[in-house]
Short mmCIF file of C-alpha atoms in Angstrom, two decimals:
data_model
loop_
_atom_site.label_atom_id
_atom_site.label_comp_id
_atom_site.label_asym_id
_atom_site.label_seq_id
_atom_site.Cartn_x
_atom_site.Cartn_y
_atom_site.Cartn_z
CA MET A 9 -27.41 -205.30 17.65
CA GLY A 10 -25.95 -206.14 14.40
CA ILE A 11 -22.88 -204.86 12.04
CA VAL A 12 -20.86 -202.16 11.45
CA ALA A 13 -18.32 -200.70 9.30
CA GLY A 14 -15.50 -198.83 10.15
CA LEU A 15 -13.69 -196.82 6.55
CA ASP A 16 -10.22 -195.48 6.51
CA SER A 17 -9.27 -193.49 3.82
CA SER A 18 -4.92 -192.53 4.58
CA PRO A 19 -3.34 -191.52 2.37
CA ASP A 20 -2.80 -194.23 -0.22
CA PHE A 21 -5.61 -196.22 0.29
CA THR A 22 -9.21 -197.03 2.00
CA ARG A 23 -9.92 -199.95 4.09
CA ILE A 24 -12.49 -201.19 5.19
CA VAL A 25 -13.89 -203.34 8.35
CA VAL A 26 -17.78 -204.58 9.03
CA CYS A 27 -17.66 -205.31 12.78
CA ASP A 28 -20.33 -207.69 15.60
CA THR A 29 -21.85 -204.69 16.84
CA ASP A 30 -21.35 -206.23 20.22
CA THR A 31 -18.40 -207.60 20.62
CA GLY A 32 -16.16 -205.59 17.49
CA ALA A 33 -15.09 -208.99 15.32
CA VAL A 34 -14.73 -208.11 12.08
CA LEU A 35 -16.44 -210.29 9.26
CA ARG A 36 -15.40 -208.89 6.60
CA GLN A 37 -12.73 -206.72 5.19
CA GLY A 38 -12.61 -204.52 2.04
CA TYR A 39 -9.53 -202.35 0.28
CA ALA A 40 -8.89 -200.01 -2.64
CA PRO A 41 -5.87 -197.67 -3.34
CA HIS A 42 -6.86 -194.88 -4.02
CA PRO A 43 -6.35 -193.07 -7.66
CA VAL A 44 -3.09 -191.29 -7.52
CA ASP A 45 -0.82 -190.99 -10.48
CA THR A 46 2.64 -190.87 -8.21
CA PRO A 47 5.35 -192.14 -10.52
CA ASP A 48 7.63 -194.55 -9.49
CA GLY A 49 10.48 -193.21 -7.00
CA ALA A 50 8.12 -189.75 -6.86
CA ALA A 51 7.05 -188.24 -3.04
CA ARG A 52 3.24 -188.90 -2.52
CA PRO A 53 1.50 -186.39 -4.28
CA SER A 54 0.44 -182.42 -2.14
CA ASP A 55 -2.29 -181.68 -4.30
CA VAL A 56 -5.44 -184.38 -4.87
CA ASP A 57 -8.71 -184.20 -5.71
CA PRO A 58 -10.32 -185.25 -2.95
CA GLN A 59 -13.22 -187.09 -5.40
CA ALA A 60 -10.30 -189.87 -5.52
CA TRP A 61 -11.47 -190.74 -1.86
CA LEU A 62 -14.71 -191.14 -2.83
CA LEU A 63 -13.12 -193.74 -6.22
CA SER A 64 -11.57 -195.39 -3.84
CA LEU A 65 -14.40 -195.85 -1.16
CA GLY A 66 -16.49 -197.49 -3.85
CA GLU A 67 -14.15 -199.93 -4.88
CA ALA A 68 -13.36 -200.82 -1.18
CA ALA A 69 -17.01 -201.75 -1.15
CA GLY A 70 -17.99 -203.55 -3.82
CA GLY A 71 -19.19 -207.23 -3.97
CA GLY A 72 -21.82 -206.32 -1.35
CA LEU A 73 -19.53 -206.03 1.60
CA LEU A 74 -21.93 -203.70 3.09
CA GLU A 75 -25.03 -205.51 3.70
CA GLY A 76 -26.86 -205.55 6.36
CA VAL A 77 -24.43 -202.48 7.77
CA GLN A 78 -26.50 -200.31 9.17
CA ALA A 79 -23.51 -197.25 10.61
CA ILE A 80 -21.29 -196.49 8.95
CA GLY A 81 -17.70 -194.58 10.83
CA VAL A 82 -15.06 -192.82 8.96
CA SER A 83 -11.78 -192.33 10.04
CA ALA A 84 -9.25 -190.42 7.32
CA GLN A 85 -5.56 -189.32 7.01
CA GLN A 86 -5.15 -185.97 9.46
CA ASN A 87 -4.10 -182.58 7.84
CA ALA A 88 -5.83 -182.58 4.84
CA LEU A 89 -7.26 -178.80 3.51
CA ILE A 90 -10.19 -178.83 0.92
CA PRO A 91 -11.27 -175.26 0.70
CA LEU A 92 -14.99 -175.22 -0.60
CA ASP A 93 -16.82 -172.35 -2.59
CA ALA A 94 -19.69 -170.21 -1.30
CA GLN A 95 -21.64 -172.86 -3.75
CA GLY A 96 -19.44 -176.46 -1.79
CA ASN A 97 -17.92 -177.59 -4.58
CA THR A 98 -13.34 -177.67 -4.30
CA VAL A 99 -11.72 -174.60 -4.75
CA ARG A 100 -8.83 -176.55 -5.69
CA PRO A 101 -7.09 -180.27 -4.92
CA ALA A 102 -7.27 -180.42 -1.56
CA ILE A 103 -3.68 -179.85 0.36
CA VAL A 104 -2.49 -183.36 2.03
CA GLY A 105 1.16 -184.49 3.80
CA GLY A 106 3.50 -182.38 5.28
CA ASP A 107 3.82 -179.88 2.61
CA ARG A 108 7.23 -178.83 2.53
CA ARG A 109 5.78 -175.28 0.73
CA ALA A 110 4.60 -174.13 4.38
CA GLN A 111 7.15 -174.46 6.05
CA VAL A 112 7.54 -170.57 5.80
CA ALA A 113 3.93 -170.58 6.67
CA ALA A 114 4.32 -171.32 9.92
CA ALA A 115 7.12 -169.59 10.84
CA ASP A 116 5.04 -166.50 9.91
CA LEU A 117 2.03 -167.52 11.52
CA ILE A 118 4.33 -167.80 14.84
CA ASP A 119 5.21 -164.47 14.49
CA ALA A 120 2.15 -163.10 13.79
CA LEU A 121 0.54 -163.99 16.47
CA GLY A 122 3.25 -163.47 19.13
CA GLY A 123 5.67 -166.19 19.18
CA ARG A 124 5.40 -170.26 19.96
CA GLU A 125 3.88 -169.02 23.80
CA ALA A 126 0.62 -167.66 22.17
CA TRP A 127 0.28 -170.67 19.92
CA ALA A 128 0.41 -172.91 22.72
CA GLN A 129 -1.97 -170.66 24.85
CA ALA A 130 -4.59 -170.61 22.40
CA VAL A 131 -4.61 -173.87 20.78
CA GLY A 132 -2.01 -176.46 22.41
CA CYS A 133 0.73 -176.67 19.66
CA VAL A 134 2.66 -174.56 18.08
CA PRO A 135 1.69 -174.36 13.88
CA GLN A 136 3.83 -176.69 11.41
CA ALA A 137 3.99 -177.18 8.50
CA ALA A 138 1.27 -180.16 8.00
CA GLN A 139 -2.06 -178.11 9.59
CA PRO A 140 -4.47 -176.28 8.71
CA VAL A 141 -4.24 -173.41 9.36
CA THR A 142 -0.72 -173.03 7.67
CA LYS A 143 -1.55 -174.29 5.05
CA LEU A 144 -4.27 -171.47 5.11
CA ARG A 145 -1.34 -169.56 4.84
CA TRP A 146 0.48 -170.60 2.48
CA LEU A 147 -2.82 -170.92 0.44
CA ALA A 148 -3.35 -166.97 0.89
CA LYS A 149 0.38 -166.17 -0.02
CA ALA A 150 1.09 -168.08 -2.71
CA GLU A 151 -2.72 -168.37 -4.83
CA PRO A 152 -4.61 -165.68 -3.47
CA GLU A 153 -7.32 -165.35 -5.87
CA ASN A 154 -8.58 -169.12 -4.48
CA ALA A 155 -7.71 -168.11 -0.55
CA ARG A 156 -10.77 -164.96 -1.97
CA ARG A 157 -12.77 -167.88 -3.27
CA THR A 158 -12.57 -170.51 -0.09
CA ALA A 159 -15.97 -169.80 1.81
CA ALA A 160 -15.99 -173.00 3.82
CA LEU A 161 -13.42 -175.33 4.87
CA LEU A 162 -13.40 -179.37 5.86
CA GLN A 163 -10.78 -181.71 6.25
CA ALA A 164 -10.47 -185.27 4.75
CA HIS A 165 -13.04 -187.18 7.30
CA ASP A 166 -15.05 -183.80 7.02
CA TRP A 167 -15.74 -184.28 3.68
CA LEU A 168 -16.38 -188.03 3.37
CA VAL A 169 -18.67 -188.02 5.85
CA TRP A 170 -20.02 -184.61 3.72
CA GLN A 171 -20.39 -186.64 0.77
CA LEU A 172 -21.44 -190.28 2.43
CA LEU A 173 -24.79 -187.99 3.72
CA GLY A 174 -25.44 -186.19 0.41
CA ARG A 175 -24.02 -183.11 0.39
CA PRO A 176 -26.89 -181.09 3.16
CA VAL A 177 -26.41 -178.16 4.56
CA ARG A 178 -25.14 -178.83 8.03
CA ARG A 179 -21.88 -179.67 7.54
CA THR A 180 -19.82 -181.58 10.90
CA THR A 181 -16.54 -182.94 12.34
CA ASP A 182 -15.48 -183.85 15.11
CA ARG A 183 -13.27 -182.72 18.61
CA GLY A 184 -10.61 -185.36 17.27
CA GLY A 185 -9.82 -184.26 13.86
CA ALA A 186 -10.29 -180.05 14.97
CA SER A 187 -8.05 -180.14 17.42
CA GLY A 188 -5.54 -180.90 14.81
CA THR A 189 -6.36 -177.45 12.36
CA GLY A 190 -4.43 -175.14 14.33
CA TYR A 191 -7.35 -173.53 14.81
CA TRP A 192 -9.23 -175.55 17.28
CA SER A 193 -9.31 -175.56 21.05
CA ALA A 194 -9.56 -178.51 22.88
CA ALA A 195 -8.43 -177.22 26.01
CA ALA A 196 -11.80 -174.25 25.10
CA GLY A 197 -13.04 -176.73 23.52
CA GLY A 198 -13.93 -174.67 20.50
CA TYR A 199 -13.24 -172.55 17.70
CA ARG A 200 -10.43 -169.69 17.13
CA SER A 201 -12.12 -168.00 13.94
CA ASP A 202 -9.50 -165.66 14.53
CA LEU A 203 -6.96 -167.44 13.71
CA VAL A 204 -8.30 -169.00 10.64
CA GLU A 205 -8.38 -165.43 9.45
CA LEU A 206 -4.57 -163.79 10.28
CA ALA A 207 -4.19 -167.18 8.48
CA LEU A 208 -6.84 -166.69 5.63
CA GLY A 209 -7.29 -163.13 5.34
CA HIS A 210 -11.24 -163.36 5.89
CA GLN A 211 -13.01 -165.82 7.44
CA ALA A 212 -14.44 -168.40 6.58
CA MET A 213 -17.24 -171.74 7.49
CA LEU A 214 -16.16 -174.03 9.78
CA PRO A 215 -18.14 -177.55 10.38
CA GLU A 216 -20.09 -177.88 13.75
CA VAL A 217 -18.32 -179.66 15.70
CA ILE A 218 -20.37 -183.06 17.83
CA GLY A 219 -19.99 -185.00 20.37
CA PRO A 220 -18.34 -188.34 20.60
CA SER A 221 -21.01 -190.40 20.51
CA ASP A 222 -22.79 -187.76 17.97
CA ALA A 223 -24.80 -189.10 14.60
CA ALA A 224 -23.74 -186.85 11.85
CA GLY A 225 -26.88 -187.87 10.20
CA THR A 226 -28.80 -190.26 8.38
CA THR A 227 -28.35 -191.56 4.46
CA PRO A 228 -31.67 -191.57 2.71
CA GLU A 229 -31.19 -195.02 2.51
CA GLY A 230 -31.96 -194.83 6.25
CA LEU A 231 -28.01 -196.47 7.69
CA LEU A 232 -26.54 -194.16 9.99
CA ILE A 233 -22.89 -192.09 9.81
CA SER A 234 -21.39 -191.43 13.06
CA ALA A 235 -19.37 -188.66 13.44
CA GLY A 236 -15.84 -189.93 12.33
CA THR A 237 -12.70 -188.74 13.52
CA GLY A 238 -9.03 -188.25 12.10
CA GLU A 239 -6.74 -191.55 11.36
CA THR A 240 -4.64 -191.28 14.93
CA MET A 241 -7.94 -190.77 17.20
CA ALA A 242 -9.78 -193.56 15.33
CA ALA A 243 -6.54 -196.53 15.87
CA ALA A 244 -6.34 -195.28 19.57
CA PHE A 245 -9.98 -195.89 19.62
CA GLY A 246 -9.48 -199.47 17.85
CA LEU A 247 -7.03 -200.28 19.83
CA GLY A 248 -9.18 -199.87 23.56
CA LEU A 249 -6.10 -197.22 24.88
CA GLY A 250 -7.34 -195.62 28.10
CA PHE A 251 -5.76 -193.60 30.86
CA GLY A 252 -2.01 -195.14 32.16
CA ASP A 253 -1.87 -196.17 28.17
CA ALA A 254 0.42 -194.22 25.74
CA VAL A 255 1.29 -195.63 22.26
CA VAL A 256 4.99 -195.22 20.73
CA SER A 257 4.70 -195.60 17.20
CA LEU A 258 7.97 -196.51 15.21
CA GLY A 259 7.41 -194.80 11.33
CA ALA A 260 11.04 -192.57 9.67
CA SER A 261 9.91 -190.46 12.18
CA GLY A 262 7.86 -190.78 15.72
CA SER A 263 5.30 -190.16 17.68
CA VAL A 264 4.71 -190.79 21.67
CA MET A 265 1.09 -190.10 22.55
CA ALA A 266 -1.18 -190.97 25.18
CA VAL A 267 -4.65 -190.44 26.90
CA HIS A 268 -5.48 -188.15 29.12
CA PRO A 269 -7.94 -185.91 31.25
CA GLU A 270 -7.04 -182.85 29.94
CA ALA A 271 -5.30 -180.51 27.73
CA LEU A 272 -2.02 -179.43 28.19
CA ALA A 273 -0.83 -176.34 27.52
CA ASP A 274 3.22 -176.15 26.68
CA THR A 275 5.27 -173.28 25.58
CA SER A 276 7.91 -175.09 23.79
CA GLY A 277 6.18 -176.82 21.91
CA MET A 278 7.09 -180.58 21.87
CA ILE A 279 3.28 -181.56 22.55
CA THR A 280 0.23 -180.77 20.32
CA SER A 281 -2.36 -180.82 22.43
CA LEU A 282 -5.01 -183.01 20.66
CA ALA A 283 -8.53 -183.88 21.50
CA ASP A 284 -9.46 -187.71 21.45
CA ALA A 285 -12.20 -189.80 20.03
CA THR A 286 -13.94 -190.54 23.77
CA GLY A 287 -14.09 -187.18 25.52
CA MET A 288 -10.65 -187.46 26.66
CA HIS A 289 -7.82 -185.80 25.33
CA LEU A 290 -4.15 -187.33 23.54
CA PRO A 291 -1.34 -185.56 23.74
CA VAL A 292 1.51 -186.18 20.84
CA VAL A 293 5.37 -185.22 21.03
CA THR A 294 6.65 -185.84 18.02
CA THR A 295 9.94 -186.72 16.70
CA LEU A 296 12.14 -186.88 13.06
CA ASN A 297 14.76 -189.41 13.81
CA ALA A 298 13.10 -193.18 14.55
CA VAL A 299 13.23 -196.00 11.58
CA ARG A 300 15.35 -193.53 9.53
CA THR A 301 17.86 -194.24 12.39
CA LEU A 302 18.53 -197.96 11.43
CA ARG A 303 17.99 -197.60 8.23
CA GLY A 304 20.99 -195.84 7.82
CA THR A 305 22.78 -197.80 10.12
CA ALA A 306 21.77 -200.75 8.20
CA GLU A 307 23.14 -199.11 4.95
CA LEU A 308 26.51 -197.65 7.12
CA LEU A 309 26.46 -201.32 7.93
CA GLY A 310 25.77 -202.91 3.91
CA LEU A 311 22.77 -204.87 5.17
CA ALA A 312 20.26 -205.76 3.38
CA ASP A 313 16.70 -205.55 5.22
CA LEU A 314 16.66 -204.45 9.45
CA GLU A 315 16.28 -207.91 10.09
CA SER A 316 19.81 -208.07 9.95
CA LEU A 317 20.37 -205.25 11.05
CA SER A 318 18.15 -206.85 14.40
CA ASP A 319 19.74 -210.66 14.31
CA LEU A 320 23.29 -208.07 14.57
CA ALA A 321 22.25 -206.00 17.20
CA MET A 322 21.32 -209.22 19.16
CA LYS A 323 25.02 -210.38 19.44
CA SER A 324 25.72 -207.46 21.41
CA THR A 325 24.94 -206.62 25.30
CA PRO A 326 22.67 -204.16 26.92
CA GLY A 327 24.81 -200.03 26.32
CA SER A 328 26.66 -201.27 23.47
CA HIS A 329 29.52 -202.07 24.81
CA GLY A 330 29.78 -197.85 25.38
CA LEU A 331 28.99 -197.24 22.27
CA VAL A 332 26.34 -194.28 21.56
CA MET A 333 23.82 -193.07 19.24
CA LEU A 334 22.40 -189.79 19.71
CA PRO A 335 19.93 -189.95 16.38
CA TYR A 336 19.24 -186.73 15.21
CA LEU A 337 20.08 -187.35 11.71
CA GLU A 338 17.51 -185.53 10.21
CA GLY A 339 17.55 -182.70 13.08
CA GLU A 340 15.24 -183.10 15.51
CA ARG A 341 12.00 -181.67 17.01
CA THR A 342 12.26 -183.19 20.93
CA PRO A 343 14.70 -181.64 21.75
CA ASN A 344 13.89 -178.60 19.35
CA LEU A 345 17.25 -179.18 17.67
CA PRO A 346 15.91 -178.47 14.14
CA HIS A 347 20.04 -178.02 12.34
CA THR A 348 21.68 -180.30 14.52
CA ALA A 349 23.44 -183.94 13.29
CA GLY A 350 23.57 -187.16 14.82
CA THR A 351 26.35 -187.97 17.35
CA LEU A 352 28.53 -191.61 18.20
CA ALA A 353 30.59 -191.19 21.36
CA GLY A 354 32.96 -193.59 23.39
CA LEU A 355 34.30 -194.64 20.20
CA ARG A 356 36.60 -197.46 22.42
CA ARG A 357 38.92 -200.23 20.41
CA GLU A 358 36.46 -202.62 21.85
CA SER A 359 33.47 -201.11 21.41
CA MET A 360 34.67 -200.56 17.63
CA ARG A 361 32.52 -203.85 16.69
CA ALA A 362 29.66 -204.17 13.98
CA GLU A 363 27.75 -205.81 16.41
CA HIS A 364 27.90 -203.27 19.22
CA LEU A 365 27.60 -200.49 16.43
CA ALA A 366 24.55 -201.96 15.40
CA ARG A 367 22.68 -202.28 18.91
CA ALA A 368 23.99 -198.52 19.49
CA SER A 369 21.49 -197.45 16.97
CA PHE A 370 18.14 -199.11 18.51
CA GLU A 371 18.78 -197.96 21.65
CA GLY A 372 19.53 -194.39 20.45
CA MET A 373 16.25 -194.90 19.08
CA LEU A 374 14.65 -196.23 21.55
CA CYS A 375 15.93 -193.27 23.82
CA GLY A 376 15.28 -190.93 21.99
CA LEU A 377 11.41 -192.45 21.92
CA ALA A 378 12.06 -192.38 25.54
CA ASP A 379 13.20 -189.01 25.88
CA ALA A 380 9.66 -187.91 24.47
CA LEU A 381 8.24 -190.19 26.79
CA ASP A 382 9.57 -188.27 29.78
CA VAL A 383 7.90 -185.27 28.28
CA LEU A 384 4.75 -186.43 28.38
CA ARG A 385 5.70 -187.83 32.03
CA GLY A 386 6.89 -184.20 33.20
CA ARG A 387 3.82 -183.22 32.78
CA GLY A 388 2.05 -185.52 35.12
CA VAL A 389 0.44 -188.11 32.13
CA GLU A 390 0.74 -191.12 33.49
CA VAL A 391 2.63 -194.04 31.93
CA ARG A 392 1.93 -197.77 32.87
CA ARG A 393 1.84 -199.40 29.65
CA ILE A 394 3.13 -198.81 26.25
CA PHE A 395 1.83 -200.08 23.30
CA LEU A 396 4.30 -200.59 20.46
CA LEU A 397 3.41 -200.25 16.71
CA GLY A 398 5.19 -199.81 13.38
CA LYS A 399 6.21 -202.74 11.40
CA ALA A 400 9.44 -202.59 13.05
CA ALA A 401 7.74 -203.05 16.68
CA GLU A 402 7.91 -206.54 15.41
CA LEU A 403 12.37 -206.66 15.00
CA PRO A 404 13.62 -208.79 18.17
CA ALA A 405 15.72 -206.24 19.30
CA VAL A 406 13.09 -203.37 19.47
CA GLN A 407 11.44 -206.03 21.53
CA ALA A 408 14.22 -206.81 23.36
CA ALA A 409 15.48 -202.85 24.52
CA ALA A 410 12.00 -201.45 24.73
CA PRO A 411 10.91 -202.47 28.26
CA MET A 412 13.94 -202.62 30.01
CA LEU A 413 14.57 -198.84 28.30
CA PHE A 414 10.67 -197.23 28.41
CA GLY A 415 10.56 -198.19 31.95
CA ALA A 416 7.18 -200.33 31.57
CA GLN A 417 4.76 -202.91 30.26
CA VAL A 418 5.27 -203.07 26.69
CA VAL A 419 2.75 -203.91 24.32
CA VAL A 420 2.68 -205.52 20.12
CA PRO A 421 -0.19 -205.59 18.83
CA GLN A 422 -0.91 -208.41 16.04
CA PRO A 423 -1.01 -206.02 12.70
CA ALA A 424 -4.74 -204.88 12.09
CA ASP A 425 -7.08 -202.37 10.76
CA TYR A 426 -6.76 -200.18 13.89
CA ALA A 427 -8.00 -196.94 12.49
CA ALA A 428 -10.92 -198.95 10.72
CA ILE A 429 -12.30 -200.85 13.66
CA GLY A 430 -12.03 -197.77 15.89
CA ALA A 431 -14.36 -195.83 13.37
CA ALA A 432 -16.56 -198.69 12.67
CA ARG A 433 -16.49 -198.78 17.56
CA GLN A 434 -17.33 -195.17 16.58
CA ALA A 435 -20.33 -196.46 14.63
CA ALA A 436 -21.06 -198.76 16.86
CA TRP A 437 -20.99 -196.19 20.02
CA ALA A 438 -23.40 -193.62 17.82
CA LEU A 439 -25.92 -196.25 16.63
CA GLY A 440 -26.78 -197.84 20.80
CA VAL A 441 -26.84 -194.49 21.32
CA SER A 442 -29.32 -194.00 18.95
CA GLN A 443 -31.55 -196.78 19.74
CA GLY A 444 -30.87 -195.83 23.73
CA THR A 445 -29.00 -199.22 24.35
CA LEU A 446 -25.97 -197.07 25.33
CA ASP A 447 -25.32 -194.47 27.66
CA PRO A 448 -23.85 -191.40 25.28
CA ARG A 449 -21.18 -191.05 27.94
CA THR A 450 -19.78 -194.73 27.52
CA PRO A 451 -18.67 -196.36 24.44
CA PRO A 452 -19.22 -199.89 23.67
CA VAL A 453 -16.61 -203.19 25.50
CA TRP A 454 -15.51 -204.68 22.46
CA GLN A 455 -12.86 -207.38 23.02
CA GLY A 456 -8.89 -206.33 22.82
CA ALA A 457 -6.36 -206.19 20.43
CA ALA A 458 -4.50 -209.94 20.53
CA ALA A 459 -0.87 -208.53 20.91
CA GLN A 460 2.34 -209.55 22.52
CA VAL A 461 3.06 -208.24 26.35
CA LEU A 462 6.45 -208.04 27.13
CA GLU A 463 7.90 -207.12 30.82
CA PRO A 464 10.68 -204.81 31.79
CA GLY A 465 11.66 -207.83 34.30
CA ASP A 466 14.78 -208.18 36.09
CA GLU A 467 16.42 -206.01 33.33
CA MET A 468 14.65 -202.52 34.57
CA ALA A 469 17.94 -201.84 36.53
CA VAL A 470 20.29 -202.32 33.49
CA GLY A 471 18.05 -200.52 31.27
CA GLN A 472 17.91 -197.49 33.10
CA ALA A 473 21.53 -197.50 33.13
CA VAL A 474 21.89 -197.52 29.29
CA ARG A 475 19.10 -194.14 29.26
CA GLN A 476 21.46 -192.70 31.51
CA GLN A 477 24.64 -192.58 29.76
CA PHE A 478 22.26 -191.38 26.67
CA VAL A 479 20.63 -188.75 28.62
CA SER A 480 24.43 -187.84 29.90
CA VAL A 481 25.72 -188.31 26.20
CA ARG A 482 23.30 -185.74 25.02
CA GLU A 483 23.56 -183.49 27.72
CA GLN A 484 27.22 -183.01 27.29
CA THR A 485 26.96 -182.67 23.30
CA HIS A 486 23.69 -180.25 23.54
CA PRO A 487 23.52 -178.32 27.48
CA GLY A 488 19.82 -177.57 28.69
CA ALA A 489 18.00 -179.45 25.75
CA PHE A 490 15.33 -179.67 27.53
CA ARG A 491 15.22 -177.63 29.62
CA ALA A 492 12.43 -174.41 28.33
#
């Protein structure tokens, strides 16, 4: 069929992969940072001119990278909100990232609709500071004139697709991106425009949600542009996730997501019900503490890096000689304990050794993520295989403990630009459908990610004993934390 491209516009850079349409093999790659000034040591800016994303895209595509490409898919950072005026110009810079400014606005919105359960039933998630609906509420309160000028709303991948197509009258998005806005219901498959009005104070034009294999349009040069999607959905598509698969992502905070045939409404607010890039659903549970637990322990023990912490932890044994760490260092979202602190339990003379504390930090982090997995399993989500992502996934202490604590096969994919690959796979799907060679209900089958596969094996029982040790301490310290 030819070659297609996938571009991923992350918070910091643009990556482009050019792939063989039939196999998914990566043929060429491009990269460019976003030209956004961030002082050394400063946090990533919360306001970004989206033109920076276009400049980065142009640089990444330089040198003839896209020569011969027939279709492009776009993946981009989620939760970026681009308010447009009636002429299609940006009212203000895009509001990106977690944006702590919007925390009060999230609480306002929860109360305005009647509580967490009302939001969970309406759109499958409870407002968080990062979500576009919450940013709209902040905009209405903090910048009322800009709010009044706002006539249309786009997210990052919507805006990039629109620009690539030459800013046509029709603006589109996909289910995946729409499901993270806080004003589109994955269960109902439609917008809740009343929630836009609740947040912004008036209605605004929203992009048309098109199907996973639909094309957003064709450029004047004849290049097909697929629907695009958010980074999370694109990465899941690039990894080739299917039923029974879950992803545990190890960043400073953690997340667990799995493929499921239906949207899950969770009145506790622990599950965010997202749609994926194939027509299925991606329920997500997040934790506030993952790798930050390891970094804090390494600093406490005077170790230079996480590799040293891992080496030290491997000198201990499963269960850390009875030492248990509840890793709620920044408070916690799963379970919902926003104002708590971490706990170190089981201190005895024989457990007060550096290697046992190192091991307890790994086990505490992974048990916290196993709790998040159990939230999904408790709602009927099948988990047979777990993809473990993030640099920490390569640490020997993580790989030794994860299969036994998660109670499932663990797959550690080789590092790759999975979001960009997922965007390219979407482009190949849309291209094949347009040419009549692919079924609009069945995406192209591409070669799977090269990966290391870890089995729990004979240590399953040991892992479950360590998990029970963790759960006992959690229940003693925070009784009923997981009860609705």
